[in-house]
Short mmCIF file of C-alpha atoms and ligand atoms in Angstrom, two decimals:
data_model
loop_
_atom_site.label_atom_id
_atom_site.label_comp_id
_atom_site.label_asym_id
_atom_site.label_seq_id
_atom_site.Cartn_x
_atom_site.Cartn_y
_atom_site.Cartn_z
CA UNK H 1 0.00 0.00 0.00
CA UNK H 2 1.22 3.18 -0.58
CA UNK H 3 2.05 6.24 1.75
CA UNK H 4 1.57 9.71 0.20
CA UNK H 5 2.42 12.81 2.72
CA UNK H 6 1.51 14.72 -0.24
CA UNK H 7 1.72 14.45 -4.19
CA UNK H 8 4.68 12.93 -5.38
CA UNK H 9 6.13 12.33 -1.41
CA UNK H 10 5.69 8.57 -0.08
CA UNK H 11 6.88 6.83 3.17
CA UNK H 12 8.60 4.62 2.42
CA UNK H 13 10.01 3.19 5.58
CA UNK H 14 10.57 0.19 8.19
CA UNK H 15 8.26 -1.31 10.54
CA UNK H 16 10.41 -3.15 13.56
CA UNK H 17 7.59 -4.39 15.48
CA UNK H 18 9.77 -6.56 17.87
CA UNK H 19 12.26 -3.62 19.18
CA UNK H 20 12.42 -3.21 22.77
CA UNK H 21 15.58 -1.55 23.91
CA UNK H 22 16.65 1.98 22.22
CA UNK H 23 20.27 1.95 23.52
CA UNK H 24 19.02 1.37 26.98
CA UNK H 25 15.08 2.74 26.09
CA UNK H 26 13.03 0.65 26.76
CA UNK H 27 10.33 0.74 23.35
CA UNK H 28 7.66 -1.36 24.54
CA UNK H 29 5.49 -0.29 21.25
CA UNK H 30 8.92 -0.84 18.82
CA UNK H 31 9.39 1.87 16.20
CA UNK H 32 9.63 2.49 12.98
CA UNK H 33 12.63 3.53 10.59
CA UNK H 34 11.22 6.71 8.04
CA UNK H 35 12.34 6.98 4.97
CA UNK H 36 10.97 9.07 1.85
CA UNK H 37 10.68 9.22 -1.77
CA UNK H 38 10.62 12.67 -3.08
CA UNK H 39 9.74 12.78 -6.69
CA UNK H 40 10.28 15.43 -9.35
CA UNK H 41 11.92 14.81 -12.52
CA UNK H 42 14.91 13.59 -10.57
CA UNK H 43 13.98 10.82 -7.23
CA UNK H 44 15.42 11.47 -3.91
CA UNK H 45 15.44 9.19 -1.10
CA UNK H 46 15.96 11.22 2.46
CA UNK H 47 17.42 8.95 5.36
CA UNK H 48 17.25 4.82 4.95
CA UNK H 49 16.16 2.39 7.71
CA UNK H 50 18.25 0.69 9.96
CA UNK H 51 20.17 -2.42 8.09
CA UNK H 52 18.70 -5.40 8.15
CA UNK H 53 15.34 -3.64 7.14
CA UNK H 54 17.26 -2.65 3.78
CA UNK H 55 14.54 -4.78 1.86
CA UNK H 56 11.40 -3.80 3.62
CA UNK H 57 11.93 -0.34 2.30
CA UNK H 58 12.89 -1.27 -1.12
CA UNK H 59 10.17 -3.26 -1.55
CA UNK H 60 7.92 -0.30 -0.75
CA UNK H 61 10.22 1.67 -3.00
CA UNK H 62 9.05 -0.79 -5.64
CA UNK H 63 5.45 -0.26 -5.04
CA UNK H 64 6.23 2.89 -5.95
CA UNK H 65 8.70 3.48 -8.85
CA UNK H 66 12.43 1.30 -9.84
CA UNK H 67 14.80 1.58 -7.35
CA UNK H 68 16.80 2.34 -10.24
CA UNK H 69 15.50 5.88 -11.03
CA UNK H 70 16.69 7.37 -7.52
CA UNK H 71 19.54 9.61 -8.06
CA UNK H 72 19.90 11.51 -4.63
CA UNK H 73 20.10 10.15 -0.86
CA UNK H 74 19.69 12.73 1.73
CA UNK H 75 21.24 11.80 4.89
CA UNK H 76 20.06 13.76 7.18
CA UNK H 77 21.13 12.02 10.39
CA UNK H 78 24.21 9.78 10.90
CA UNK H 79 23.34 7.31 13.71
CA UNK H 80 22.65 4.03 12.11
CA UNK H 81 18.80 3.50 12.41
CA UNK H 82 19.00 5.78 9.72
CA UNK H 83 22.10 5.27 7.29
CA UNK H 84 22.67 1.97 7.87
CA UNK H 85 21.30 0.83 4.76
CA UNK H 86 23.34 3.04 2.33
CA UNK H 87 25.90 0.17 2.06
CA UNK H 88 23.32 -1.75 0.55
CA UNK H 89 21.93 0.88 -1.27
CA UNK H 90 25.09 2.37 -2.48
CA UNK H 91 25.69 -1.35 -3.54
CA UNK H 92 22.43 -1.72 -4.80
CA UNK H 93 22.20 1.55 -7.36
CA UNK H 94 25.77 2.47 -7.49
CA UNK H 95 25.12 5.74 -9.17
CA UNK H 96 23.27 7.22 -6.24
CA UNK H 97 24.74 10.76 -5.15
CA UNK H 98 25.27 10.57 -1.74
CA UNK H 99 24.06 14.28 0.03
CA UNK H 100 25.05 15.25 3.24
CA UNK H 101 25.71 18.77 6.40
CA UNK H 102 29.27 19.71 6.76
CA UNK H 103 29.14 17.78 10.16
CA UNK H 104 28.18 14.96 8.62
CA UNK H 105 30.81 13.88 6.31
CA UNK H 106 33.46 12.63 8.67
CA UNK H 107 30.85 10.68 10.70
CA UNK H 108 29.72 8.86 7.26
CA UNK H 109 33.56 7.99 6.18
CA UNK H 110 34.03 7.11 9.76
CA UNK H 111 31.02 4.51 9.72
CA UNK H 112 31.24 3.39 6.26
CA UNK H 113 34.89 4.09 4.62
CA UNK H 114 36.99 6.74 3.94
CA UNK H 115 36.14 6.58 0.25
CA UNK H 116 32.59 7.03 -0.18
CA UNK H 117 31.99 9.70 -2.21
CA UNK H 118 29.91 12.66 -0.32
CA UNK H 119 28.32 16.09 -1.83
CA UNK H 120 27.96 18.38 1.23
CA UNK H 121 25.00 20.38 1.83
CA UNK H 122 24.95 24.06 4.22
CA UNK H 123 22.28 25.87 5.98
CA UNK H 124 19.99 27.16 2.79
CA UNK H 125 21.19 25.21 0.00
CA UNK H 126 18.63 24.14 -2.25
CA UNK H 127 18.67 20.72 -4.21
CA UNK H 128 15.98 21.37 -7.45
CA UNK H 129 14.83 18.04 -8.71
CA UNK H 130 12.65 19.65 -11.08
CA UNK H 131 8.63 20.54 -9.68
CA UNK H 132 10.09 20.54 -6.57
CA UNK H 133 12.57 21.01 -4.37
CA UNK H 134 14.76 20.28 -1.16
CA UNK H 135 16.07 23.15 0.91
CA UNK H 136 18.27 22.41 4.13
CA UNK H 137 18.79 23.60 7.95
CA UNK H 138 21.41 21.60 10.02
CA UNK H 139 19.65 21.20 13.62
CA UNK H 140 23.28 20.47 15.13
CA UNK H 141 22.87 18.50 18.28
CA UNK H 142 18.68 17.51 17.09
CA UNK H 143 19.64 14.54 17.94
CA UNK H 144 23.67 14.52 16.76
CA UNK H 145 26.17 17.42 15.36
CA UNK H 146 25.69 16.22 11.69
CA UNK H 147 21.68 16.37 12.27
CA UNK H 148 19.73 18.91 9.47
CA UNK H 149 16.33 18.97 8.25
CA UNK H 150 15.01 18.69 4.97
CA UNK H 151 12.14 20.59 3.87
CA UNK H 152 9.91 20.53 0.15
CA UNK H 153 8.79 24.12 -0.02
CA UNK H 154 6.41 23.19 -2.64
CA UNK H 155 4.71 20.92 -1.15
CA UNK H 156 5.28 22.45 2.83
CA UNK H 157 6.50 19.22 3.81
CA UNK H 158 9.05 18.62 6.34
CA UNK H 159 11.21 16.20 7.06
CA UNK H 160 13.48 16.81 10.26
CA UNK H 161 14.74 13.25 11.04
CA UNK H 162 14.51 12.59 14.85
CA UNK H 163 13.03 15.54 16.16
CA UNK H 164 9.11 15.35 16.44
CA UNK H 165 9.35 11.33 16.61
CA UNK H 166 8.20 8.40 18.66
CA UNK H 167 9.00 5.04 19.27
CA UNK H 168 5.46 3.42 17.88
CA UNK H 169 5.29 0.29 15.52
CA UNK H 170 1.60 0.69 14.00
CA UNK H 171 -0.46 0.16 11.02
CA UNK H 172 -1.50 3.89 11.20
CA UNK H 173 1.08 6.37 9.58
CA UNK H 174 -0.86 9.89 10.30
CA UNK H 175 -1.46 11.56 13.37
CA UNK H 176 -5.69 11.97 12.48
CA UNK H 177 -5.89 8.08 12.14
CA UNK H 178 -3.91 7.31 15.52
CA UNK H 179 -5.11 10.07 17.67
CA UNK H 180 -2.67 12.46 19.33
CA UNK H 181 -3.86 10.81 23.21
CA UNK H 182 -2.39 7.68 21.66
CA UNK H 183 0.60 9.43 20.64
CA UNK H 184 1.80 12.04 22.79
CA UNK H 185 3.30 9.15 25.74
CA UNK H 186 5.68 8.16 23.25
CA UNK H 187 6.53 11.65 21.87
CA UNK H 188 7.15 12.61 25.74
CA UNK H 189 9.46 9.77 25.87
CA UNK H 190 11.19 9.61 22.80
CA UNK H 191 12.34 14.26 23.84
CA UNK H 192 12.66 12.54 27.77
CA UNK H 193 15.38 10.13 26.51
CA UNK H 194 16.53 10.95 23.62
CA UNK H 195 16.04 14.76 22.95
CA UNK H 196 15.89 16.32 26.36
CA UNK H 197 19.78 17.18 27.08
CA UNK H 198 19.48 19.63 23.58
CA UNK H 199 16.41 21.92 24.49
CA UNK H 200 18.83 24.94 23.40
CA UNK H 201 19.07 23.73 20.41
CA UNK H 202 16.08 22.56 19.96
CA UNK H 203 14.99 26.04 20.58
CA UNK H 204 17.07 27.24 18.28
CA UNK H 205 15.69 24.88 15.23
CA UNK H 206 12.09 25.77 16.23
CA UNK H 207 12.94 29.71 16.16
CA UNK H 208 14.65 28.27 12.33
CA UNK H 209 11.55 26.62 11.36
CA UNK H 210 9.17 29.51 12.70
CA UNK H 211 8.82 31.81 9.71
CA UNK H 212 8.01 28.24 7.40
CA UNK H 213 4.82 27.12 6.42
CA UNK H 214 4.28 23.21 7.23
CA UNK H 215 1.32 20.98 6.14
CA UNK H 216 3.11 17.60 7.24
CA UNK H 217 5.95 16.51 9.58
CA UNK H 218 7.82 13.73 8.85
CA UNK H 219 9.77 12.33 11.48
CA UNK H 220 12.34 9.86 11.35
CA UNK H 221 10.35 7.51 13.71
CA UNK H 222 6.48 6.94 14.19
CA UNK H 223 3.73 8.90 12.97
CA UNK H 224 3.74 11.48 10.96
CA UNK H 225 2.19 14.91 11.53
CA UNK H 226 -0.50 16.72 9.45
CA UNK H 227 -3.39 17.06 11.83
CA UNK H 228 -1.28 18.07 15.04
CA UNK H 229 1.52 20.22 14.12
CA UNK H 230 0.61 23.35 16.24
CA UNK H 231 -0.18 20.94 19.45
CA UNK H 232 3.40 19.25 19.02
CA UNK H 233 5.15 22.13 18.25
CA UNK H 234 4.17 24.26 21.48
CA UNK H 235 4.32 20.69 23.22
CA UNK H 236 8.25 20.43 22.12
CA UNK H 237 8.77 24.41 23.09
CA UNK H 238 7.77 23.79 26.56
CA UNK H 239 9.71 20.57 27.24
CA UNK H 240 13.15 22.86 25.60
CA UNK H 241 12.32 25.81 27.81
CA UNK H 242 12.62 23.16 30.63
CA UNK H 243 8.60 24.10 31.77
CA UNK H 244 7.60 21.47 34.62
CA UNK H 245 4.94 21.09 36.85
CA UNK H 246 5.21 21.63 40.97
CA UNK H 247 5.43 17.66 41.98
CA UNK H 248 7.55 15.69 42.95
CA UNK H 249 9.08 12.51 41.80
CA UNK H 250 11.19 10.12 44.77
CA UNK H 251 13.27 7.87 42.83
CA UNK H 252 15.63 5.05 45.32
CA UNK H 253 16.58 1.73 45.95
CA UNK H 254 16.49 -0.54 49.23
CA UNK H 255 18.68 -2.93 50.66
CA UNK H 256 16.74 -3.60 53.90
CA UNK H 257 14.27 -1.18 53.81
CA UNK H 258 15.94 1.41 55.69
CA UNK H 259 15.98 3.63 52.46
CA UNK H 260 12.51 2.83 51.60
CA UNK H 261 11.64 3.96 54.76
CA UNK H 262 13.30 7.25 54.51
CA UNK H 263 11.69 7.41 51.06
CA UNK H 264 7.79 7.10 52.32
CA UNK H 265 8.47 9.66 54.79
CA UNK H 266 9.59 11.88 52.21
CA UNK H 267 6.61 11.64 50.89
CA UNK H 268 4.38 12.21 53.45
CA UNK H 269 6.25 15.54 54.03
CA UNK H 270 5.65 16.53 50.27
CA UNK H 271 2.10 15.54 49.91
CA UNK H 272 1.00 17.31 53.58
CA UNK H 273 2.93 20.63 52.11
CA UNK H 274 0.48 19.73 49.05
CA UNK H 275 3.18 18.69 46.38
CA UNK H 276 1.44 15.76 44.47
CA UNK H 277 4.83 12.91 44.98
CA UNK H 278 5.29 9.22 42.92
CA UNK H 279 7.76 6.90 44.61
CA UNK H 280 9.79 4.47 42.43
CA UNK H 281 11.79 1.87 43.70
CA UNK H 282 14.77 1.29 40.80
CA UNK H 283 15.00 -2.42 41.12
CA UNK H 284 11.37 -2.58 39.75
CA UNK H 285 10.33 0.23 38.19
CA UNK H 286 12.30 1.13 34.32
CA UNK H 287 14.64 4.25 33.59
CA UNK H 288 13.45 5.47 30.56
CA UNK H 289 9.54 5.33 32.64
CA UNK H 290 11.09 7.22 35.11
CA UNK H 291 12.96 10.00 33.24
CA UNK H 292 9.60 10.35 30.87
CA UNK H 293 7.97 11.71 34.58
CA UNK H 294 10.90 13.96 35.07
CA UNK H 295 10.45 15.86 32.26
CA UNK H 296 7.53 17.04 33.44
CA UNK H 297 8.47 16.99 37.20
CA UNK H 298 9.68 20.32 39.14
CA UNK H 299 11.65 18.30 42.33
CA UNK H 300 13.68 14.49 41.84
CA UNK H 301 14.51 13.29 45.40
CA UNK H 302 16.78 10.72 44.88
CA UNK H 303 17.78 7.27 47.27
CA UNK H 304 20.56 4.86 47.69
CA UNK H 305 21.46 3.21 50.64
CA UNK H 306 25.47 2.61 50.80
CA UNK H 307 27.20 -0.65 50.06
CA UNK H 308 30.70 -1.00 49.53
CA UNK H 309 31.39 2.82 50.24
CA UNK H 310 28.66 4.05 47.23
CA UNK H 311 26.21 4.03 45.48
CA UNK H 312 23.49 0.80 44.89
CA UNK H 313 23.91 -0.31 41.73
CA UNK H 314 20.55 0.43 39.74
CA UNK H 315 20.87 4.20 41.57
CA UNK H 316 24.25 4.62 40.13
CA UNK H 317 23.06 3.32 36.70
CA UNK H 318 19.90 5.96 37.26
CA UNK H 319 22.16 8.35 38.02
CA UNK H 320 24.45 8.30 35.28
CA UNK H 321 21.43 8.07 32.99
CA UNK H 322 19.89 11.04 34.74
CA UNK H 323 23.43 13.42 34.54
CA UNK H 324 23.66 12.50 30.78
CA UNK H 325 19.82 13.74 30.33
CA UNK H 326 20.76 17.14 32.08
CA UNK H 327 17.01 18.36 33.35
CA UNK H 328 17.07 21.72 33.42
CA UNK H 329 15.31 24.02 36.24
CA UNK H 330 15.02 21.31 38.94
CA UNK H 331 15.13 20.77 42.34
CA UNK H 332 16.81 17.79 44.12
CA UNK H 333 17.78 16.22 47.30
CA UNK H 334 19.80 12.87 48.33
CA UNK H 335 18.90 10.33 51.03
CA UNK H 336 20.08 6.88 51.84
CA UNK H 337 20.85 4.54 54.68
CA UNK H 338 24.39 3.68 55.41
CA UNK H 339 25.89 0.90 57.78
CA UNK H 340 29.21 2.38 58.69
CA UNK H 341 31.33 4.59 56.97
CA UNK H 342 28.63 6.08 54.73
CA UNK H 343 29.57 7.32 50.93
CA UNK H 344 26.17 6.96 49.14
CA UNK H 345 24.70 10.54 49.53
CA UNK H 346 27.89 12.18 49.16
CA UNK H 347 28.13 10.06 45.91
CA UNK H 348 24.16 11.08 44.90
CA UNK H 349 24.96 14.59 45.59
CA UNK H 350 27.85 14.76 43.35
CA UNK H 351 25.84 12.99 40.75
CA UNK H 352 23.17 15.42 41.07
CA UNK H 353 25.29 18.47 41.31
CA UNK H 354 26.90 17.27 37.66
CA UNK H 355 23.20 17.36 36.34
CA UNK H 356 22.55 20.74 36.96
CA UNK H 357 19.66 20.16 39.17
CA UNK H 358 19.44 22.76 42.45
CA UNK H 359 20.80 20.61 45.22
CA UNK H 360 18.39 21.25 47.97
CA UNK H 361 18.55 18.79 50.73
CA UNK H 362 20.26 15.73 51.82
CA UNK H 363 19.96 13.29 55.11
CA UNK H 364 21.48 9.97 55.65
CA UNK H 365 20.60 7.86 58.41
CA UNK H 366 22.54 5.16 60.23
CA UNK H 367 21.01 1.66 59.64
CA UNK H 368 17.38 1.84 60.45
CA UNK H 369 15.52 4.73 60.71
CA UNK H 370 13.76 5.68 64.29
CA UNK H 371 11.02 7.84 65.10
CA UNK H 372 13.23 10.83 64.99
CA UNK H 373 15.11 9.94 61.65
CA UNK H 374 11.86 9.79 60.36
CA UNK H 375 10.50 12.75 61.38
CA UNK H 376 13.52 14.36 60.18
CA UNK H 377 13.03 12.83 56.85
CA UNK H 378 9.06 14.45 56.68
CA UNK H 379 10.50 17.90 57.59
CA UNK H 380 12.87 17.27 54.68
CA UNK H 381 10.36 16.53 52.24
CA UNK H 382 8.39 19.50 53.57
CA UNK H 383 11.22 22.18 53.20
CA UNK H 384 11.49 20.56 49.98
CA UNK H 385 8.05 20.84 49.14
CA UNK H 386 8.01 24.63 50.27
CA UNK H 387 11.22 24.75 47.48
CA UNK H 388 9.06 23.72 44.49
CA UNK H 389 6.29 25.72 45.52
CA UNK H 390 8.26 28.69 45.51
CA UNK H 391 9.70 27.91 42.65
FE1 FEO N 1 16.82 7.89 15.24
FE2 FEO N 1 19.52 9.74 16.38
O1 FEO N 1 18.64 8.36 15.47
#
């Protein structure tokens, strides 16, 4: 069947149904790989599908027109869900003409050989393929340095590779025929893990894109756009200007339940100050659930109780995760249980600290908990509470 965004533009893409892990994303829907056909008098191709689903899209290519009459590839992203097919491809039509950004070049030679043969493509350049034609922005950092959008100002169709995309493998294509409820947990995901460290940029490509007229998005991954463009666009300005709501999210791990403990008196204290708080214990809740909710989350409390002088392993791995996803504007505090010498919170706090977050609070308690401790851990959550409030 075939896919028209508009006249003469066709998906032409991957379904991978059975994906579950995004580098460490967890894509319990799977994804797609977007690729499309752009035809004037001369064919372009913009961005390929990850490798092994080389055939999927040339069979839809097929449905289409012969493979054959493509004589441009856009790349318009690097990472390999998207160009990993152009060894295949260059293979397959060896006169393609391979189009890439500035930033891009090295990264292609670097992936696929220092001999493939690149034309390089700036800020404003124009490709005319005759009836219509492609005219570029790089979106450096939208989701790598050699990222740039492609856009057919004929047909107002856009094509900005991952930005604007979700991890959703569906028989639906468009936005009208899946609903944006349906879609907008996995667009809040996909910015949360993938996106959210770039909202400058971001920024940036949306102030770029601002004085363009668009009829249909089409992202790298997912759905397309053509009935919700205005929702998702002031949807993705909010999540770059690092807008969250006043609640609170206490994220921890337990050994013996010392932590936990500290953890649901935290809580108490936030919700009597009237801060609406979700706990999550690590060892059986998932990252990439968790850092969806702090997107949208003013105040991340975070828990480890100490073993072997640090940090509990699933906090240390959240933690990492978390300082690589840099939330901007937030509040934080560190708790944890210790047995003797402690190291845990002073560990959490440094790992907060290197996020950027506002370090408010921290507390750690010597093996269990008493009445006090506890106590001490409600006014915590309350001064912490009075924090986001004020904030
Ligand atoms: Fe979908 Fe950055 O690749």
């Amino acid at each position: 069947m075939k896919v028209a965004l508009k006249h003469g533009i066709y998906w032409v893409g991957a379904i991978d149904w059975n994906l579950r892990d995004f580098h460490g994303y967890t894509t319990r829907r799977g994804t797609t790989y977007n690729a499309y056909l752009v035809m004037g008098e001369k064919v372009a191709l913009v961005d390929t599908v990850k490798a092994p689903f080389f055939e999927e899209m040339l069979s839809r290519i097929r449905e289409i027109i012969d493979p054959a009459k493509i004589e441009y590839l856009i790349v318009n992203h690097v990472e390999m869900d998207h160009s990993g097919s152009l060894p295949l491809l260059k293979q397959a039509l060896p006169h393609i003409k391979v189009f890439c950004s500035p930033r891009a070049e090295e990264e292609l030679r670097l992936h696929y050989g220092k001999d493939l043969a690149l034309s390089i493509l700036k800020t404003g350049d124009v490709l005319d393929l005759g009836g219509k034609s492609l005219t570029f922005v790089e979106t450096p950092m939208v989701h790598w340095p050699d990222s740039m959008v492609t856009y057919v100002r004929e047909d107002k169709v856009l094509l900005p590779n991952d930005a604007f995309g979700q991890h959703i493998a569906s028989t639906e294509r468009f936005d009208d025929e899946l609903g944006f409820d349906c879609i907008l947990p996995e667009a809040t995901k996909y910015y949360a893990n993938i996106v959210m460290p770039y909202g400058a940029q971001v920024l940036k490509a949306l102030d770029a894109l601002k004085g363009i007229e668009i009829d249909v998005i089409g992202p790298s991954h997912g759905i397309i756009w053509r009935k919700h463009i205005p929702d998702i666009a002031a949807t993705y300005e909010k999540w770059a200007k690092g807008e969250a709501e006043k609640k609170a999210l206490i994220v921890y791990d337990t050994m013996w339940g010392s932590t936990e403990k500290m953890a649901r008196a935290i809580y108490q204290g936030l919700t009597e100050e009237g801060i609406p708080a979700r706990m999550y214990r690590l060892s059986t809740s998932d990252k990439s659930d968790i850092v969806t909710e702090v997107l949208e989350t003013r105040g991340l409390l975070l828990g480890s109780p100490t073993i072997n002088n640090g940090l509990f392993p699933k906090v240390a791995e959240f933690a990492t995760y978390i300082k690589g996803l840099r939330p901007k504007g937030r509040i934080s505090a560190a708790f944890g249980s210790y047995g003797w010498g402690g190291g845990a919170v002073k560990a959490l706090v440094a790992e907060l600290q290197a996020s950027g977050m506002e370090m408010a609070e921290e507390l750690q308690v010597k093996f269990v908990p008493d009445r006090e401790a506890l106590s001490a851990c409600e006014e915590l959550g309350k001064r912490v509470a009075r924090k986001i409030k004020g904030s």
